[in-house]
Tab-separated table of C-alpha atoms in Angstrom:
chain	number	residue	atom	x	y	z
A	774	UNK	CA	142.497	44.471	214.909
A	775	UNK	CA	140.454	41.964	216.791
A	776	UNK	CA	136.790	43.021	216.786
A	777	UNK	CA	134.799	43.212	219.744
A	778	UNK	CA	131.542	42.879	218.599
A	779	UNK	CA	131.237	40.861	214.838
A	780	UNK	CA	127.599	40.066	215.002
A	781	UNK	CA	127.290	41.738	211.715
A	782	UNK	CA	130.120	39.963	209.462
A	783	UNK	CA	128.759	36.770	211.143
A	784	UNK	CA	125.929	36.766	209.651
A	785	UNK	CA	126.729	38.206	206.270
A	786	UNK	CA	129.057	34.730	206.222
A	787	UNK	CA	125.547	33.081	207.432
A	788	UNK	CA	126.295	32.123	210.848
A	789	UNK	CA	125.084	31.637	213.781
A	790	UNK	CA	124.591	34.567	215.350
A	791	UNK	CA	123.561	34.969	219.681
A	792	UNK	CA	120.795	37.682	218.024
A	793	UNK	CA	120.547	39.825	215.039
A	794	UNK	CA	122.364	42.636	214.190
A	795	UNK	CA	121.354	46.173	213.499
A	796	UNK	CA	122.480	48.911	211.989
A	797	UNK	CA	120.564	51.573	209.590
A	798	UNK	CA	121.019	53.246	206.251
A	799	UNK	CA	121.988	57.136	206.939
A	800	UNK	CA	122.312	56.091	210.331
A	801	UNK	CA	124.993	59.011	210.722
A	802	UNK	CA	122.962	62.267	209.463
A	803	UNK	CA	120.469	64.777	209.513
A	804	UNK	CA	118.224	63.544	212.109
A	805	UNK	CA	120.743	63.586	214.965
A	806	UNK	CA	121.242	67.156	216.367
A	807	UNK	CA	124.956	66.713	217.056
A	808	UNK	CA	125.783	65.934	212.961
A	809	UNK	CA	124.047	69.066	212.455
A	810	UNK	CA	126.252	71.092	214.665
A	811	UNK	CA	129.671	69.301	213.119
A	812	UNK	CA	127.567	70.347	209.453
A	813	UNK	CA	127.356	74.004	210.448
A	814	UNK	CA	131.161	73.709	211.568
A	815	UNK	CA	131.766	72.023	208.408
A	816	UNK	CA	129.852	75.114	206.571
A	817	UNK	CA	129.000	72.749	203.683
A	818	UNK	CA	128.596	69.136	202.749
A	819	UNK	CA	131.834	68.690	200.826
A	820	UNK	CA	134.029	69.982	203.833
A	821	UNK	CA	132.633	67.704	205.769
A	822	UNK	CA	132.636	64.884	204.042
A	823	UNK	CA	136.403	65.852	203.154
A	824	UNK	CA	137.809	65.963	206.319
A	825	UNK	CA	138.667	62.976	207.779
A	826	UNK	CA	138.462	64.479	211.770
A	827	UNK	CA	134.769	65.590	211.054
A	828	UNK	CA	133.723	62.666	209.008
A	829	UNK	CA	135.085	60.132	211.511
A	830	UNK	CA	132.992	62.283	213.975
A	831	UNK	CA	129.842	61.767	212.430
A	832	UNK	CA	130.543	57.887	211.283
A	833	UNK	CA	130.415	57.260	215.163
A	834	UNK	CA	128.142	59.707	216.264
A	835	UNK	CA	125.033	57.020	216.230
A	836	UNK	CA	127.084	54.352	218.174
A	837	UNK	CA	127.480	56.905	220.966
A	838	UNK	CA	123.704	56.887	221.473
A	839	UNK	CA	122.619	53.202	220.273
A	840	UNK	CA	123.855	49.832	220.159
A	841	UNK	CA	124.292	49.436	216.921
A	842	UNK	CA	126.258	46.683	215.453
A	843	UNK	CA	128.064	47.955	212.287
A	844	UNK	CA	129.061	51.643	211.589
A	845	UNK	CA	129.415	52.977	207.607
A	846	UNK	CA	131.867	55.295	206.817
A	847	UNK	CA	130.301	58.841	206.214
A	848	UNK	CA	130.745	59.729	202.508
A	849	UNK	CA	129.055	60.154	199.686
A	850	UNK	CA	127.917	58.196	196.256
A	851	UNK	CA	128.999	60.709	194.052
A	852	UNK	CA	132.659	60.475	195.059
A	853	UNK	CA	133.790	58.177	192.155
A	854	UNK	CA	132.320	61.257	189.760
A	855	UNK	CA	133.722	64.082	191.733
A	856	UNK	CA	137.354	62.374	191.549
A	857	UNK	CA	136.683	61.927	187.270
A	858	UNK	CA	136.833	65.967	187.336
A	859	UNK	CA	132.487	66.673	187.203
A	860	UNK	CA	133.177	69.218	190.232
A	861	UNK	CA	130.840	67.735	192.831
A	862	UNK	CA	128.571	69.950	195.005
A	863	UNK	CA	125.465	70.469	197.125
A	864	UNK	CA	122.595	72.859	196.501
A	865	UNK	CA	120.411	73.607	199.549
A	866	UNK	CA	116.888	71.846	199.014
A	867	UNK	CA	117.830	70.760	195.435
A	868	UNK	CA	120.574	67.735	196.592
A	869	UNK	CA	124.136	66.914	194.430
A	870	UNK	CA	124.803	69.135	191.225
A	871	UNK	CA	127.678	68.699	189.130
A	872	UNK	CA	129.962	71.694	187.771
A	873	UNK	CA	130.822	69.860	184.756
A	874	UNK	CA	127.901	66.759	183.806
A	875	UNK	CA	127.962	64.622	181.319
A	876	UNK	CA	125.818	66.631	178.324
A	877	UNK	CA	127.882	64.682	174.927
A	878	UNK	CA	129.130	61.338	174.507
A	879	UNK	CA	132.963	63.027	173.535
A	880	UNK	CA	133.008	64.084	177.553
A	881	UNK	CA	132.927	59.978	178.217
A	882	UNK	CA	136.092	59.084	176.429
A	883	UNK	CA	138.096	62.025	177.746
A	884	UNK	CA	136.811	61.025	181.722
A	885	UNK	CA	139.569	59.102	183.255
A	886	UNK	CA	139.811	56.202	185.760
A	887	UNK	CA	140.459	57.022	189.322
A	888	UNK	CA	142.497	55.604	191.376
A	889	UNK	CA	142.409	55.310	195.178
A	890	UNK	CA	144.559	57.702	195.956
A	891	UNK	CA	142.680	60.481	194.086
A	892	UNK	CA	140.410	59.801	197.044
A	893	UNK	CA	142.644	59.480	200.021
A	894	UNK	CA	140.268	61.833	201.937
A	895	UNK	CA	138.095	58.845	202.050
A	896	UNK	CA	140.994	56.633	202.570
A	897	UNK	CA	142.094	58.653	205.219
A	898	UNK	CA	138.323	58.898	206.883
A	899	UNK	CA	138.450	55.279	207.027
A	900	UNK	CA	141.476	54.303	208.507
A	901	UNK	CA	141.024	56.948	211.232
A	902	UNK	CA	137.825	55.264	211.811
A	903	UNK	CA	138.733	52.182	212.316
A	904	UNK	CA	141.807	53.478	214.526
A	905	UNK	CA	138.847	55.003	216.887
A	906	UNK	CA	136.617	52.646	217.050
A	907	UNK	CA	139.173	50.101	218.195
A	908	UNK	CA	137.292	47.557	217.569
A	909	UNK	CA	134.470	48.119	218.666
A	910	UNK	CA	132.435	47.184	215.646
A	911	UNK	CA	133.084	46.838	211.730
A	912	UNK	CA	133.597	49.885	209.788
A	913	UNK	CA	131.308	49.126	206.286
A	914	UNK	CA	132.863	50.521	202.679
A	915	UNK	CA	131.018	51.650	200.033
A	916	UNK	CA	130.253	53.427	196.819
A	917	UNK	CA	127.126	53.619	194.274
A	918	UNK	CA	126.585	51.258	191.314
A	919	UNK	CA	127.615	52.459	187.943
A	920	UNK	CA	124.203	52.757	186.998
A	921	UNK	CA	123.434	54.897	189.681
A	922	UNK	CA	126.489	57.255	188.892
A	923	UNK	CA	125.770	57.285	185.724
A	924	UNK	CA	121.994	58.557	186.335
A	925	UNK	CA	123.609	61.353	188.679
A	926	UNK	CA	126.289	62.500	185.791
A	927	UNK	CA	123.557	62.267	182.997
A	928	UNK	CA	121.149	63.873	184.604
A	929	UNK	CA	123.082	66.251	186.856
A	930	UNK	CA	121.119	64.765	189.955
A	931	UNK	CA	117.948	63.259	190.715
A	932	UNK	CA	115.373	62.780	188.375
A	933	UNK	CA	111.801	61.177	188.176
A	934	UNK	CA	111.479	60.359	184.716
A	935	UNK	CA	115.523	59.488	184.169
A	936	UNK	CA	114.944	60.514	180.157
A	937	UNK	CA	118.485	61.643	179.846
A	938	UNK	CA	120.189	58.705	181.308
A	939	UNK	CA	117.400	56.048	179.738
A	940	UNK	CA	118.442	58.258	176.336
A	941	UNK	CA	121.804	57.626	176.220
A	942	UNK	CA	121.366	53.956	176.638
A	943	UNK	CA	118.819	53.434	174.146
A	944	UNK	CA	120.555	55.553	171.454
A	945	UNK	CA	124.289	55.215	171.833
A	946	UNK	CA	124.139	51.953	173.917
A	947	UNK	CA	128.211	51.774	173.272
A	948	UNK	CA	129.017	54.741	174.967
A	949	UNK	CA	126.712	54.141	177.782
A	950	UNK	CA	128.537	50.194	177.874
A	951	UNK	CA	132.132	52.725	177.553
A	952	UNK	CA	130.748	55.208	180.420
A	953	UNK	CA	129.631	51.592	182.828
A	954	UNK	CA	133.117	50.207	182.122
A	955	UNK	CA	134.980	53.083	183.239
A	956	UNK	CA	132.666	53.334	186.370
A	957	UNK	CA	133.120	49.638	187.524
A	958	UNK	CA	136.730	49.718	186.862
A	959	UNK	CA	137.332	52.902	189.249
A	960	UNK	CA	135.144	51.347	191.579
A	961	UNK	CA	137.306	48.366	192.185
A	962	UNK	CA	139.804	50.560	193.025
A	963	UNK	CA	137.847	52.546	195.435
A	964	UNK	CA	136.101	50.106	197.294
A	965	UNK	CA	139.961	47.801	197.276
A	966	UNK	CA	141.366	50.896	198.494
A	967	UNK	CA	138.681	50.869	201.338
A	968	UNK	CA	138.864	47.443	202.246
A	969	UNK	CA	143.422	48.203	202.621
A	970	UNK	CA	142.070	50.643	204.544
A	971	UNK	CA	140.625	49.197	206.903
A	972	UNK	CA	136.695	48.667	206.071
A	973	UNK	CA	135.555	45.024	207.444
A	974	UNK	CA	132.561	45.298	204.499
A	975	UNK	CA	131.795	47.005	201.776
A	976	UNK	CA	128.165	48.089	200.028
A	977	UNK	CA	127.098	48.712	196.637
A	978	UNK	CA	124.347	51.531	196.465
A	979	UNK	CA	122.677	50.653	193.070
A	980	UNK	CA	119.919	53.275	194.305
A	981	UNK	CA	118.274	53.465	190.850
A	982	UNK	CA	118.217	49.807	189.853
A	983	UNK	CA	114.466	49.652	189.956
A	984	UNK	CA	113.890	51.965	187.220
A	985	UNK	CA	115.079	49.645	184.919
A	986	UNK	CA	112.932	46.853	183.359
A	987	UNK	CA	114.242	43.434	184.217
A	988	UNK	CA	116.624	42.695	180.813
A	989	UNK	CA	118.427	45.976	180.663
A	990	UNK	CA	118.398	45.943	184.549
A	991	UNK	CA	120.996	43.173	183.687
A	992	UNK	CA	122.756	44.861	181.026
A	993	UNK	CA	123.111	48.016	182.758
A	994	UNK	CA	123.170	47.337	186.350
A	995	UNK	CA	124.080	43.896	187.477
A	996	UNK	CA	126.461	43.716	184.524
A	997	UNK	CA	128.604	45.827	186.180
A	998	UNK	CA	127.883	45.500	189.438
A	999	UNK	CA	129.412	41.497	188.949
A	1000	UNK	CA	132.531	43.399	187.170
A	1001	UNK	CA	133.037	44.867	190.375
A	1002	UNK	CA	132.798	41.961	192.467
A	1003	UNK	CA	134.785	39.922	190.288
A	1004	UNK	CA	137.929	42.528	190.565
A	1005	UNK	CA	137.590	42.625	193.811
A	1006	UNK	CA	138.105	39.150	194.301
A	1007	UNK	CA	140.170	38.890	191.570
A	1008	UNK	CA	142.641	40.858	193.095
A	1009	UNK	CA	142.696	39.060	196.454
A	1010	UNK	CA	140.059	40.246	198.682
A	1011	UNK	CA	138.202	37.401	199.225
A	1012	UNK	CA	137.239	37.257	202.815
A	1013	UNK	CA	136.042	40.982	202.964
A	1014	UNK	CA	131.973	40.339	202.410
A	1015	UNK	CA	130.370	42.232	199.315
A	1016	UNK	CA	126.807	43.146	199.958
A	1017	UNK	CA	124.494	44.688	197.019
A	1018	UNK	CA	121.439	46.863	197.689
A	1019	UNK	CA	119.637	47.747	194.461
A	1020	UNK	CA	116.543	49.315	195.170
A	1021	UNK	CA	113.534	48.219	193.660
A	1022	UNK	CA	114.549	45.388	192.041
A	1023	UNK	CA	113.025	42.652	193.324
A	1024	UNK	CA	112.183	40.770	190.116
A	1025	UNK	CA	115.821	40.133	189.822
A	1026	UNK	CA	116.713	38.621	193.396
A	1027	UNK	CA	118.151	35.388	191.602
A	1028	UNK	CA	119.926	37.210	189.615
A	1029	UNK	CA	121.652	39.252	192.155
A	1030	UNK	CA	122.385	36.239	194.416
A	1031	UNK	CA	123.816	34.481	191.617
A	1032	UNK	CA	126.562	37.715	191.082
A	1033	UNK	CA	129.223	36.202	193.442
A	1034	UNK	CA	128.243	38.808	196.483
A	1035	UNK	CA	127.742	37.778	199.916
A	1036	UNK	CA	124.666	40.056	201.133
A	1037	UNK	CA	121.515	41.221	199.540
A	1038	UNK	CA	120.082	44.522	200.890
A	1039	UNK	CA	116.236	43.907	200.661
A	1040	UNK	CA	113.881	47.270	200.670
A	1041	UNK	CA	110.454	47.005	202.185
A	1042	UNK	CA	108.552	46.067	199.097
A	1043	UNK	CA	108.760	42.670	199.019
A	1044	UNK	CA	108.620	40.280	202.351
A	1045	UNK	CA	111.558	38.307	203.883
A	1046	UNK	CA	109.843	34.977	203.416
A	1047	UNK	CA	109.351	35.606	199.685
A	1048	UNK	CA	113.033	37.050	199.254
A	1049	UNK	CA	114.458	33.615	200.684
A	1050	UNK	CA	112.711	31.754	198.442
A	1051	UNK	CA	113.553	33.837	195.770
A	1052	UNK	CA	117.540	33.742	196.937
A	1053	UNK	CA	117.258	30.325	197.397
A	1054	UNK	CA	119.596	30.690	201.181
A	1055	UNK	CA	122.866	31.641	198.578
A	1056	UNK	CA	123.206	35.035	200.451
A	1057	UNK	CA	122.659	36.658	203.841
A	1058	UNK	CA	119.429	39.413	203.357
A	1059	UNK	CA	120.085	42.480	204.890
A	1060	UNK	CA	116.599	44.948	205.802
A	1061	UNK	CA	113.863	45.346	205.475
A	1062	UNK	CA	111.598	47.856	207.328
A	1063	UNK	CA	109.911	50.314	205.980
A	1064	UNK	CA	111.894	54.062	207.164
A	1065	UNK	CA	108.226	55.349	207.308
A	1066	UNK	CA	107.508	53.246	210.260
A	1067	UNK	CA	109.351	55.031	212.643
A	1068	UNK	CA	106.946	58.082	212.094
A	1069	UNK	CA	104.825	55.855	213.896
A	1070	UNK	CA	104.024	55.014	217.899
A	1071	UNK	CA	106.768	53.111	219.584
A	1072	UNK	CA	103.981	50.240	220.084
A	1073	UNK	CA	103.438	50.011	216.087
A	1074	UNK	CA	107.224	50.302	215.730
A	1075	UNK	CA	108.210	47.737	217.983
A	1076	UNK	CA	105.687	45.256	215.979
A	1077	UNK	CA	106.982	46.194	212.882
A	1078	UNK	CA	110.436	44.754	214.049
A	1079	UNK	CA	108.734	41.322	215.313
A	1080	UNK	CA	107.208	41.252	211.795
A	1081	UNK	CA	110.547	41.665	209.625
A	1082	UNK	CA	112.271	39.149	212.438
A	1083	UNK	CA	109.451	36.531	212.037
A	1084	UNK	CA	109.008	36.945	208.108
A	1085	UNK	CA	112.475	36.152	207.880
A	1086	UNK	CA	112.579	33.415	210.447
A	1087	UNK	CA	115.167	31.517	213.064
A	1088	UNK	CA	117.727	30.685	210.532
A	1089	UNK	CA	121.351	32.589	210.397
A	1090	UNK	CA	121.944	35.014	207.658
A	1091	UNK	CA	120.189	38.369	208.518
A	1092	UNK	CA	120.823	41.629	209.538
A	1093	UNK	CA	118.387	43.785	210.119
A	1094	UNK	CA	118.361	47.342	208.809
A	1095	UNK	CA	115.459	49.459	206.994
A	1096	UNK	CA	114.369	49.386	203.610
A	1097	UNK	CA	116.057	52.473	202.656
A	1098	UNK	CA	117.931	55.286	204.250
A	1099	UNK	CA	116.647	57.528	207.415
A	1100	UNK	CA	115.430	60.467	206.643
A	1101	UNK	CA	116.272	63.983	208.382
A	1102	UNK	CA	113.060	64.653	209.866
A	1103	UNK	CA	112.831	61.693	211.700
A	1104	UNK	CA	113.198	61.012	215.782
A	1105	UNK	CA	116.486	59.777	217.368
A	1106	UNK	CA	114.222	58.557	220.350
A	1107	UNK	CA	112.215	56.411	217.426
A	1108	UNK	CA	115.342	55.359	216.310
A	1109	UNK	CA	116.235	53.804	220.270
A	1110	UNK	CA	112.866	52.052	220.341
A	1111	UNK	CA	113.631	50.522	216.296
A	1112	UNK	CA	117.121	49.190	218.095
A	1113	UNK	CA	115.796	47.522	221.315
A	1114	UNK	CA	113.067	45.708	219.733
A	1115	UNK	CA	115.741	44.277	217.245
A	1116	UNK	CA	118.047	43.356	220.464
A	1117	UNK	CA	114.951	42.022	222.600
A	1118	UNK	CA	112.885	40.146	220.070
A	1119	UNK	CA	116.011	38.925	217.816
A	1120	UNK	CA	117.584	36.988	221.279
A	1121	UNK	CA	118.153	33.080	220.267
């Protein structure tokens, strides 16, 4: 299907691009009031997310009020876990519990290896997507790292400290290496099985990667994060673009450009200027504003943009996006103002 608008795989390839695209992390969620009614329809977050109709609902739900460039399927991380038999769900105010988490290292060889269909709801989700959108704009893939899984079946959810997950690799690094493996492997089906699907792009959530220190951030993280990459190309799919946002992990921007993907997602900790240097122009930088700005007066927000679009400069390669994902409590109408400025100040 011949897209209308590719703005946004134009500049992953590092084109030229008329201005730069825009689209947002969470950009289909809590904040808008419409998700929330399809939510209460959906009665919980599983349903939802399960059901191709209502997920292909929300996916498009932000393009209906902004110009946005891209849209991401609505989904979860936690998927890949879920579909390995942990029994996936959502306490209110507490966030993604497992039925069955990992709690010995006998549960890891006993976990099998999903394939795609064994998530066809997402499968389906996507390709319905992409039927409705028509072209509109890409339709972006994607799953978490299998670090970040693996800190979410360890520690059965989020965690500040991460002891469980950190445990497991510094005692039994094997079985951690043997939990990673199995991880990246189902991956490559998933995200392959999104790309047949119909996804233009697909994104690697490695959510956690800062928590690591730099040398086991490679032997935990990127490892397997290039395992994925690698299979994915291996197998064919070499023109769908591969972008990789590990939060926090700015000391290891070379590293992650070297990995074979086509897109870095960059949070807000580190500037533009000082991330191309670091990347040495191998990949297109996707970010990098801070969400908190658009708590902020539309004149402070609309600055903001200019200083993300200036720190990264004239040349092709960006999209711009925020430094992590929106959160629920923030304004739609901030939201317009974030988009416009992008639009406006971004024109060649």
């Amino acid at each position: 299907m011949e897209l209308k608008n590719d703005l946004y795989l134009r500049a992953l390839r590092r084109e030229s691009t008329e201005r730069t695209p825009v689209w947002l992390m969470r950009q289909a969620g809590r904040y808008l009031p419409e998700y929330r009614k399809v939510r209460a329809k959906a009665g919980d977050f599983m349903t939802l997310a399960g059901t191709p109709e209502m997920a292909c609902e929300v996916t498009i739900q932000p393009l209906e009020r902004f110009p946005l460039d891209a849209a991401i399927i609505f989904s979860d991380i936690l998927t890949i876990p879920d579909a390995m038999g942990l029994g996936l769900h959502f306490v209110q105010g507490e966030g993604p519990r497992f039925s069955d988490p990992i709690t010995d290292v006998k549960q890891i060889d006993q976990l099998p290896i999903p394939e795609a269909d064994d998530l066809q709801y997402v499968m389906d989700a996507i390709s319905l997507t992409v039927k409705t959108l028509n072209g509109r704009v890409p339709l972006i893939g994607f799953c978490g790292s299998p670090w970040t899984l693996l800190t979410y079946m360890i520690e059965n959810g989020g965690s500040k400290t991460f002891a469980k997950a950190k445990s497991l690799l510094y005692k039994n690094p094997e079985a951690a290496h043997r939990l990673l493996d199995k991880l990246a492997q189902s991956t490559v089906h998933y995200l392959i099985g999104q790309i047949e699907s119909g996804a233009s792009a697909v994104q690697i959530f490695d959510s956690w990667g800062g928590v690591l220190s730099p040398h086991d951030f490679e032997r935990f993280s990127l490892k397997y994060m290039r395992q994925i990459i690698d299979g994915i190309k291996d197998a064919g799919y070499t023109d769908t673009p591969i972008v990789l946002f590990s939060k926090g992990a700015n000391q290891s921007l070379q590293s992650l450009a070297a990995s074979g993907c086509d897109g870095l997602g960059i949070d807000w900790t580190i500037d533009l200027k000082d991330a191309l240097l670091k990347t040495g122009g191998q990949v297109a930088l996707q970010g990098n504003l801070d969400p908190a700005v658009l708590y902020a007066p539309d004149e402070y927000i609309d600055q903001s943009v200019k200083t993300v679009l200036d720190s990264y400069g004239p040349k092709p390669g960006h999209v711009f996006n925020l430094g992590h994902g929106m959160q629920p409590d923030m304004s739609p109408e901030k939201v317009a103002v974030l988009v416009d400025a992008v639009r406006q100040y971004s024109q060649r």
